[in-house]
């Protein structure tokens, strides 16, 4: 998806800022949108604003994008709380048990810190808020880690892109850098799929999801 959305943002001019905010919100808040390239869009967004490809003020866009990241996780968390144990039921070919299982394992290993850490892991940043809600994480604690993660992830990556976009050579070769970003993304995905194929003999790694006991709403299992 990087090869579609990053060049599209560059071609939309000022409207590319709206696309950036929409992708960040959707990827972090809507389960079927887990495939969106939020991290690449954040970096490219900062780069494009600094170089003038996306002619909008940087600070307001930075603030709005961070807020979109916060709002996205809150939506996912609310959906998880509402769905409860039903989150752990198989969802088919797009939303698989593997996605939910990886999110749950991340929460089990890192606790509340997983809400921040998952920001930097594609797919996990979509499903960790949902699973955290379904497991009953305390809302106040989730909000705290959600805001911290949004500032570090969205704010940090955009700032890196923005400062690099201020380098004259980089600002003059944004088209080349866009191609490089797309190429790197493609190579990473291809290498991941190839390694999985060699290890398991399948393009998609099988996973067995252990049943999760039902809980009544209002009783947290992950405080």
PDB file of C-alpha atoms in Angstrom:
ATOM      1  CA  UNK A   1       0.000   0.000   0.000  1.00  0.00           C
ATOM      2  CA  UNK A   2       2.997   2.316   0.408  1.00  0.00           C
ATOM      3  CA  UNK A   3       3.458   2.337  -3.336  1.00  0.00           C
ATOM      4  CA  UNK A   4      -0.093   3.670  -3.727  1.00  0.00           C
ATOM      5  CA  UNK A   5      -0.668   6.057  -0.838  1.00  0.00           C
ATOM      6  CA  UNK A   6       2.720   7.788  -0.587  1.00  0.00           C
ATOM      7  CA  UNK A   7       2.841   8.903  -4.250  1.00  0.00           C
ATOM      8  CA  UNK A   8      -0.858   9.784  -4.032  1.00  0.00           C
ATOM      9  CA  UNK A   9      -0.187  12.093  -1.084  1.00  0.00           C
ATOM     10  CA  UNK A  10       2.564  13.822  -3.054  1.00  0.00           C
ATOM     11  CA  UNK A  11       0.267  14.313  -6.035  1.00  0.00           C
ATOM     12  CA  UNK A  12      -2.623  15.791  -4.050  1.00  0.00           C
ATOM     13  CA  UNK A  13      -0.764  18.888  -2.906  1.00  0.00           C
ATOM     14  CA  UNK A  14      -2.391  20.470   0.157  1.00  0.00           C
ATOM     15  CA  UNK A  15      -5.110  17.801   0.098  1.00  0.00           C
ATOM     16  CA  UNK A  16      -2.380  15.271   0.822  1.00  0.00           C
ATOM     17  CA  UNK A  17      -2.488  16.462   4.429  1.00  0.00           C
ATOM     18  CA  UNK A  18      -6.086  15.270   4.693  1.00  0.00           C
ATOM     19  CA  UNK A  19      -5.103  11.903   3.247  1.00  0.00           C
ATOM     20  CA  UNK A  20      -2.321  11.600   5.840  1.00  0.00           C
ATOM     21  CA  UNK A  21      -4.657  12.321   8.744  1.00  0.00           C
ATOM     22  CA  UNK A  22      -7.269   9.920   7.376  1.00  0.00           C
ATOM     23  CA  UNK A  23      -4.794   7.063   6.947  1.00  0.00           C
ATOM     24  CA  UNK A  24      -3.365   7.515  10.452  1.00  0.00           C
ATOM     25  CA  UNK A  25      -6.830   7.492  12.005  1.00  0.00           C
ATOM     26  CA  UNK A  26      -8.118   4.566   9.962  1.00  0.00           C
ATOM     27  CA  UNK A  27      -5.087   2.337  10.469  1.00  0.00           C
ATOM     28  CA  UNK A  28      -5.156   2.788  14.238  1.00  0.00           C
ATOM     29  CA  UNK A  29      -8.920   2.686  14.705  1.00  0.00           C
ATOM     30  CA  UNK A  30     -10.559   0.461  12.086  1.00  0.00           C
ATOM     31  CA  UNK A  31      -9.603  -3.220  12.002  1.00  0.00           C
ATOM     32  CA  UNK A  32     -10.126  -3.799   8.232  1.00  0.00           C
ATOM     33  CA  UNK A  33      -7.734  -0.868   7.563  1.00  0.00           C
ATOM     34  CA  UNK A  34      -4.745  -2.626   9.167  1.00  0.00           C
ATOM     35  CA  UNK A  35      -3.005  -2.787   5.774  1.00  0.00           C
ATOM     36  CA  UNK A  36      -2.622   1.013   5.491  1.00  0.00           C
ATOM     37  CA  UNK A  37       0.983   2.311   5.634  1.00  0.00           C
ATOM     38  CA  UNK A  38       0.701   4.732   8.556  1.00  0.00           C
ATOM     39  CA  UNK A  39       4.403   4.820   9.412  1.00  0.00           C
ATOM     40  CA  UNK A  40       5.533   5.478   5.846  1.00  0.00           C
ATOM     41  CA  UNK A  41       2.862   8.145   5.442  1.00  0.00           C
ATOM     42  CA  UNK A  42       4.018   9.964   8.584  1.00  0.00           C
ATOM     43  CA  UNK A  43       7.621  10.087   7.415  1.00  0.00           C
ATOM     44  CA  UNK A  44       6.672  11.114   3.892  1.00  0.00           C
ATOM     45  CA  UNK A  45       4.213  13.695   5.252  1.00  0.00           C
ATOM     46  CA  UNK A  46       6.909  15.458   7.248  1.00  0.00           C
ATOM     47  CA  UNK A  47       9.270  15.283   4.291  1.00  0.00           C
ATOM     48  CA  UNK A  48       6.716  16.664   1.835  1.00  0.00           C
ATOM     49  CA  UNK A  49       5.685  19.556   4.072  1.00  0.00           C
ATOM     50  CA  UNK A  50       9.314  20.609   4.605  1.00  0.00           C
ATOM     51  CA  UNK A  51      10.063  20.457   0.886  1.00  0.00           C
ATOM     52  CA  UNK A  52       6.845  22.229  -0.149  1.00  0.00           C
ATOM     53  CA  UNK A  53       5.314  19.264  -1.965  1.00  0.00           C
ATOM     54  CA  UNK A  54       2.431  19.396   0.520  1.00  0.00           C
ATOM     55  CA  UNK A  55       2.089  23.170   1.100  1.00  0.00           C
ATOM     56  CA  UNK A  56       0.527  23.324   4.576  1.00  0.00           C
ATOM     57  CA  UNK A  57       1.862  24.646   7.922  1.00  0.00           C
ATOM     58  CA  UNK A  58       3.779  21.906   9.664  1.00  0.00           C
ATOM     59  CA  UNK A  59       2.881  22.496  13.326  1.00  0.00           C
ATOM     60  CA  UNK A  60      -0.926  22.468  12.858  1.00  0.00           C
ATOM     61  CA  UNK A  61      -0.636  19.344  10.701  1.00  0.00           C
ATOM     62  CA  UNK A  62       1.575  17.695  13.321  1.00  0.00           C
ATOM     63  CA  UNK A  63      -0.948  18.426  16.077  1.00  0.00           C
ATOM     64  CA  UNK A  64      -3.929  17.227  14.033  1.00  0.00           C
ATOM     65  CA  UNK A  65      -2.108  14.043  13.002  1.00  0.00           C
ATOM     66  CA  UNK A  66      -1.182  13.201  16.603  1.00  0.00           C
ATOM     67  CA  UNK A  67      -4.797  13.785  17.638  1.00  0.00           C
ATOM     68  CA  UNK A  68      -5.949  11.503  14.802  1.00  0.00           C
ATOM     69  CA  UNK A  69      -3.627   8.788  16.120  1.00  0.00           C
ATOM     70  CA  UNK A  70      -5.052   9.218  19.628  1.00  0.00           C
ATOM     71  CA  UNK A  71      -8.633   9.171  18.353  1.00  0.00           C
ATOM     72  CA  UNK A  72      -7.996   6.075  16.243  1.00  0.00           C
ATOM     73  CA  UNK A  73      -6.720   4.046  19.189  1.00  0.00           C
ATOM     74  CA  UNK A  74      -9.612   5.222  21.334  1.00  0.00           C
ATOM     75  CA  UNK A  75     -12.098   4.040  18.721  1.00  0.00           C
ATOM     76  CA  UNK A  76     -10.402   0.636  18.566  1.00  0.00           C
ATOM     77  CA  UNK A  77     -10.370   0.401  22.367  1.00  0.00           C
ATOM     78  CA  UNK A  78     -14.078   1.277  22.573  1.00  0.00           C
ATOM     79  CA  UNK A  79     -14.926  -1.326  19.940  1.00  0.00           C
ATOM     80  CA  UNK A  80     -12.915  -3.941  21.851  1.00  0.00           C
ATOM     81  CA  UNK A  81     -14.707  -3.164  25.110  1.00  0.00           C
ATOM     82  CA  UNK A  82     -18.047  -3.444  23.360  1.00  0.00           C
ATOM     83  CA  UNK A  83     -17.205  -6.710  21.592  1.00  0.00           C
ATOM     84  CA  UNK A  84     -15.576  -8.390  24.600  1.00  0.00           C
ATOM     85  CA  UNK A  85     -14.568 -12.050  24.040  1.00  0.00           C
ATOM     86  CA  UNK A  86     -16.167 -12.001  20.575  1.00  0.00           C
ATOM     87  CA  UNK A  87     -12.962 -10.315  19.350  1.00  0.00           C
ATOM     88  CA  UNK A  88     -11.214 -13.683  19.632  1.00  0.00           C
ATOM     89  CA  UNK A  89     -13.522 -15.480  17.221  1.00  0.00           C
ATOM     90  CA  UNK A  90     -12.162 -16.215  13.713  1.00  0.00           C
ATOM     91  CA  UNK A  91     -12.970 -13.407  11.255  1.00  0.00           C
ATOM     92  CA  UNK A  92     -12.058 -14.932   7.912  1.00  0.00           C
ATOM     93  CA  UNK A  93      -9.285 -14.300   5.410  1.00  0.00           C
ATOM     94  CA  UNK A  94      -8.737 -10.577   6.010  1.00  0.00           C
ATOM     95  CA  UNK A  95      -9.078 -10.259   9.790  1.00  0.00           C
ATOM     96  CA  UNK A  96      -7.468 -13.515  10.924  1.00  0.00           C
ATOM     97  CA  UNK A  97      -6.987 -15.092  14.310  1.00  0.00           C
ATOM     98  CA  UNK A  98      -3.238 -14.579  13.795  1.00  0.00           C
ATOM     99  CA  UNK A  99      -3.643 -10.802  14.007  1.00  0.00           C
ATOM    100  CA  UNK A 100      -5.582 -11.005  17.252  1.00  0.00           C
ATOM    101  CA  UNK A 101      -3.248 -13.603  18.721  1.00  0.00           C
ATOM    102  CA  UNK A 102      -0.143 -11.500  18.071  1.00  0.00           C
ATOM    103  CA  UNK A 103      -1.804  -8.496  19.678  1.00  0.00           C
ATOM    104  CA  UNK A 104      -2.767 -10.529  22.722  1.00  0.00           C
ATOM    105  CA  UNK A 105       0.746 -11.946  23.089  1.00  0.00           C
ATOM    106  CA  UNK A 106       2.193  -8.444  22.921  1.00  0.00           C
ATOM    107  CA  UNK A 107      -0.128  -7.333  25.724  1.00  0.00           C
ATOM    108  CA  UNK A 108       0.686 -10.390  27.822  1.00  0.00           C
ATOM    109  CA  UNK A 109       4.429  -9.830  27.478  1.00  0.00           C
ATOM    110  CA  UNK A 110       4.581  -6.065  27.900  1.00  0.00           C
ATOM    111  CA  UNK A 111       1.372  -5.141  29.712  1.00  0.00           C
ATOM    112  CA  UNK A 112       0.307  -1.518  29.361  1.00  0.00           C
ATOM    113  CA  UNK A 113       3.588  -0.650  27.623  1.00  0.00           C
ATOM    114  CA  UNK A 114       2.354  -2.656  24.638  1.00  0.00           C
ATOM    115  CA  UNK A 115      -0.043   0.173  23.759  1.00  0.00           C
ATOM    116  CA  UNK A 116       2.987   2.377  23.074  1.00  0.00           C
ATOM    117  CA  UNK A 117       5.261  -0.317  21.635  1.00  0.00           C
ATOM    118  CA  UNK A 118       2.594  -1.547  19.207  1.00  0.00           C
ATOM    119  CA  UNK A 119       2.599   1.855  17.494  1.00  0.00           C
ATOM    120  CA  UNK A 120       5.846   0.862  15.811  1.00  0.00           C
ATOM    121  CA  UNK A 121       4.646  -2.576  14.684  1.00  0.00           C
ATOM    122  CA  UNK A 122       2.460  -2.724  11.552  1.00  0.00           C
ATOM    123  CA  UNK A 123      -0.832  -4.608  12.052  1.00  0.00           C
ATOM    124  CA  UNK A 124      -0.225  -4.749  15.822  1.00  0.00           C
ATOM    125  CA  UNK A 125      -0.932  -1.020  16.112  1.00  0.00           C
ATOM    126  CA  UNK A 126      -4.378  -1.733  14.706  1.00  0.00           C
ATOM    127  CA  UNK A 127      -5.285  -4.716  16.854  1.00  0.00           C
ATOM    128  CA  UNK A 128      -3.618  -4.019  20.214  1.00  0.00           C
ATOM    129  CA  UNK A 129      -6.165  -1.284  21.144  1.00  0.00           C
ATOM    130  CA  UNK A 130      -9.037  -3.599  20.209  1.00  0.00           C
ATOM    131  CA  UNK A 131      -7.649  -6.518  22.191  1.00  0.00           C
ATOM    132  CA  UNK A 132      -6.766  -4.239  25.132  1.00  0.00           C
ATOM    133  CA  UNK A 133     -10.393  -3.124  25.253  1.00  0.00           C
ATOM    134  CA  UNK A 134     -11.698  -6.663  25.024  1.00  0.00           C
ATOM    135  CA  UNK A 135      -9.423  -7.787  27.880  1.00  0.00           C
ATOM    136  CA  UNK A 136     -10.643  -5.000  30.123  1.00  0.00           C
ATOM    137  CA  UNK A 137      -7.675  -2.644  30.388  1.00  0.00           C
ATOM    138  CA  UNK A 138      -8.590   0.337  32.547  1.00  0.00           C
ATOM    139  CA  UNK A 139      -9.680   3.252  30.330  1.00  0.00           C
ATOM    140  CA  UNK A 140      -7.591   5.883  32.137  1.00  0.00           C
ATOM    141  CA  UNK A 141      -4.458   3.787  31.876  1.00  0.00           C
ATOM    142  CA  UNK A 142      -5.113   3.089  28.228  1.00  0.00           C
ATOM    143  CA  UNK A 143      -5.611   6.800  27.503  1.00  0.00           C
ATOM    144  CA  UNK A 144      -2.278   7.653  29.134  1.00  0.00           C
ATOM    145  CA  UNK A 145      -0.321   5.121  27.096  1.00  0.00           C
ATOM    146  CA  UNK A 146      -2.325   5.915  23.990  1.00  0.00           C
ATOM    147  CA  UNK A 147      -1.417   9.610  24.143  1.00  0.00           C
ATOM    148  CA  UNK A 148       2.235   8.815  24.891  1.00  0.00           C
ATOM    149  CA  UNK A 149       2.380   6.395  21.966  1.00  0.00           C
ATOM    150  CA  UNK A 150       0.740   8.836  19.565  1.00  0.00           C
ATOM    151  CA  UNK A 151       3.175  11.619  20.485  1.00  0.00           C
ATOM    152  CA  UNK A 152       6.247   9.386  20.189  1.00  0.00           C
ATOM    153  CA  UNK A 153       5.126   7.539  17.047  1.00  0.00           C
ATOM    154  CA  UNK A 154       3.237  10.080  14.967  1.00  0.00           C
ATOM    155  CA  UNK A 155       5.015  13.154  16.276  1.00  0.00           C
ATOM    156  CA  UNK A 156       8.461  11.582  16.260  1.00  0.00           C
ATOM    157  CA  UNK A 157       8.316  10.110  12.766  1.00  0.00           C
ATOM    158  CA  UNK A 158       6.850  13.287  11.268  1.00  0.00           C
ATOM    159  CA  UNK A 159       9.580  15.379  12.894  1.00  0.00           C
ATOM    160  CA  UNK A 160      12.291  13.130  11.456  1.00  0.00           C
ATOM    161  CA  UNK A 161      10.788  13.472   7.982  1.00  0.00           C
ATOM    162  CA  UNK A 162      10.401  17.227   8.396  1.00  0.00           C
ATOM    163  CA  UNK A 163      13.995  17.817   9.441  1.00  0.00           C
ATOM    164  CA  UNK A 164      15.310  15.607   6.630  1.00  0.00           C
ATOM    165  CA  UNK A 165      13.101  17.527   4.197  1.00  0.00           C
ATOM    166  CA  UNK A 166      14.928  20.684   5.241  1.00  0.00           C
ATOM    167  CA  UNK A 167      18.205  19.327   3.848  1.00  0.00           C
ATOM    168  CA  UNK A 168      18.680  20.992   0.418  1.00  0.00           C
ATOM    169  CA  UNK A 169      19.683  17.845  -1.485  1.00  0.00           C
ATOM    170  CA  UNK A 170      16.774  15.871  -0.042  1.00  0.00           C
ATOM    171  CA  UNK A 171      14.297  18.703  -0.706  1.00  0.00           C
ATOM    172  CA  UNK A 172      15.401  18.775  -4.352  1.00  0.00           C
ATOM    173  CA  UNK A 173      15.014  15.017  -4.811  1.00  0.00           C
ATOM    174  CA  UNK A 174      11.721  14.163  -3.118  1.00  0.00           C
ATOM    175  CA  UNK A 175      10.554  12.211  -6.152  1.00  0.00           C
ATOM    176  CA  UNK A 176      13.633  10.002  -5.970  1.00  0.00           C
ATOM    177  CA  UNK A 177      13.135   9.494  -2.253  1.00  0.00           C
ATOM    178  CA  UNK A 178       9.503   8.551  -2.819  1.00  0.00           C
ATOM    179  CA  UNK A 179      10.600   5.836  -5.240  1.00  0.00           C
ATOM    180  CA  UNK A 180      13.226   4.659  -2.730  1.00  0.00           C
ATOM    181  CA  UNK A 181      10.653   4.543   0.097  1.00  0.00           C
ATOM    182  CA  UNK A 182       8.265   2.502  -2.031  1.00  0.00           C
ATOM    183  CA  UNK A 183      11.078   0.166  -3.133  1.00  0.00           C
ATOM    184  CA  UNK A 184      12.259  -0.453   0.433  1.00  0.00           C
ATOM    185  CA  UNK A 185       8.701  -1.172   1.549  1.00  0.00           C
ATOM    186  CA  UNK A 186       8.233  -3.650  -1.289  1.00  0.00           C
ATOM    187  CA  UNK A 187      11.530  -5.427  -0.536  1.00  0.00           C
ATOM    188  CA  UNK A 188      10.711  -5.720   3.186  1.00  0.00           C
ATOM    189  CA  UNK A 189       7.295  -7.245   2.495  1.00  0.00           C
ATOM    190  CA  UNK A 190       8.690  -9.612  -0.140  1.00  0.00           C
ATOM    191  CA  UNK A 191      11.503 -10.750   2.164  1.00  0.00           C
ATOM    192  CA  UNK A 192       9.049 -11.336   5.018  1.00  0.00           C
ATOM    193  CA  UNK A 193       6.795 -13.463   2.827  1.00  0.00           C
ATOM    194  CA  UNK A 194       9.740 -15.422   1.417  1.00  0.00           C
ATOM    195  CA  UNK A 195      11.133 -16.209   4.883  1.00  0.00           C
ATOM    196  CA  UNK A 196       7.689 -17.328   6.042  1.00  0.00           C
ATOM    197  CA  UNK A 197       7.347 -19.521   2.951  1.00  0.00           C
ATOM    198  CA  UNK A 198      10.729 -21.163   3.545  1.00  0.00           C
ATOM    199  CA  UNK A 199      10.034 -21.786   7.235  1.00  0.00           C
ATOM    200  CA  UNK A 200       6.453 -23.025   7.097  1.00  0.00           C
ATOM    201  CA  UNK A 201       5.773 -23.937   3.497  1.00  0.00           C
ATOM    202  CA  UNK A 202       2.849 -21.496   3.529  1.00  0.00           C
ATOM    203  CA  UNK A 203       2.531 -17.819   2.684  1.00  0.00           C
ATOM    204  CA  UNK A 204       0.406 -17.309   5.799  1.00  0.00           C
ATOM    205  CA  UNK A 205       1.669 -18.718   9.090  1.00  0.00           C
ATOM    206  CA  UNK A 206      -0.912 -20.945  10.777  1.00  0.00           C
ATOM    207  CA  UNK A 207      -1.868 -20.078  14.339  1.00  0.00           C
ATOM    208  CA  UNK A 208      -3.979 -21.762  16.967  1.00  0.00           C
ATOM    209  CA  UNK A 209      -5.923 -19.369  19.128  1.00  0.00           C
ATOM    210  CA  UNK A 210      -6.660 -20.632  22.618  1.00  0.00           C
ATOM    211  CA  UNK A 211     -10.191 -19.956  23.817  1.00  0.00           C
ATOM    212  CA  UNK A 212     -10.578 -16.937  26.076  1.00  0.00           C
ATOM    213  CA  UNK A 213     -13.097 -17.252  28.893  1.00  0.00           C
ATOM    214  CA  UNK A 214     -16.008 -14.868  28.696  1.00  0.00           C
ATOM    215  CA  UNK A 215     -16.027 -11.922  31.057  1.00  0.00           C
ATOM    216  CA  UNK A 216     -18.779  -9.664  32.203  1.00  0.00           C
ATOM    217  CA  UNK A 217     -18.389  -6.041  31.154  1.00  0.00           C
ATOM    218  CA  UNK A 218     -16.948  -3.872  33.882  1.00  0.00           C
ATOM    219  CA  UNK A 219     -14.637  -6.605  35.284  1.00  0.00           C
ATOM    220  CA  UNK A 220     -11.131  -5.975  34.037  1.00  0.00           C
ATOM    221  CA  UNK A 221      -8.738  -8.838  33.361  1.00  0.00           C
ATOM    222  CA  UNK A 222      -5.917  -6.493  32.362  1.00  0.00           C
ATOM    223  CA  UNK A 223      -5.904  -3.683  34.890  1.00  0.00           C
TER     224      UNK A 223
END
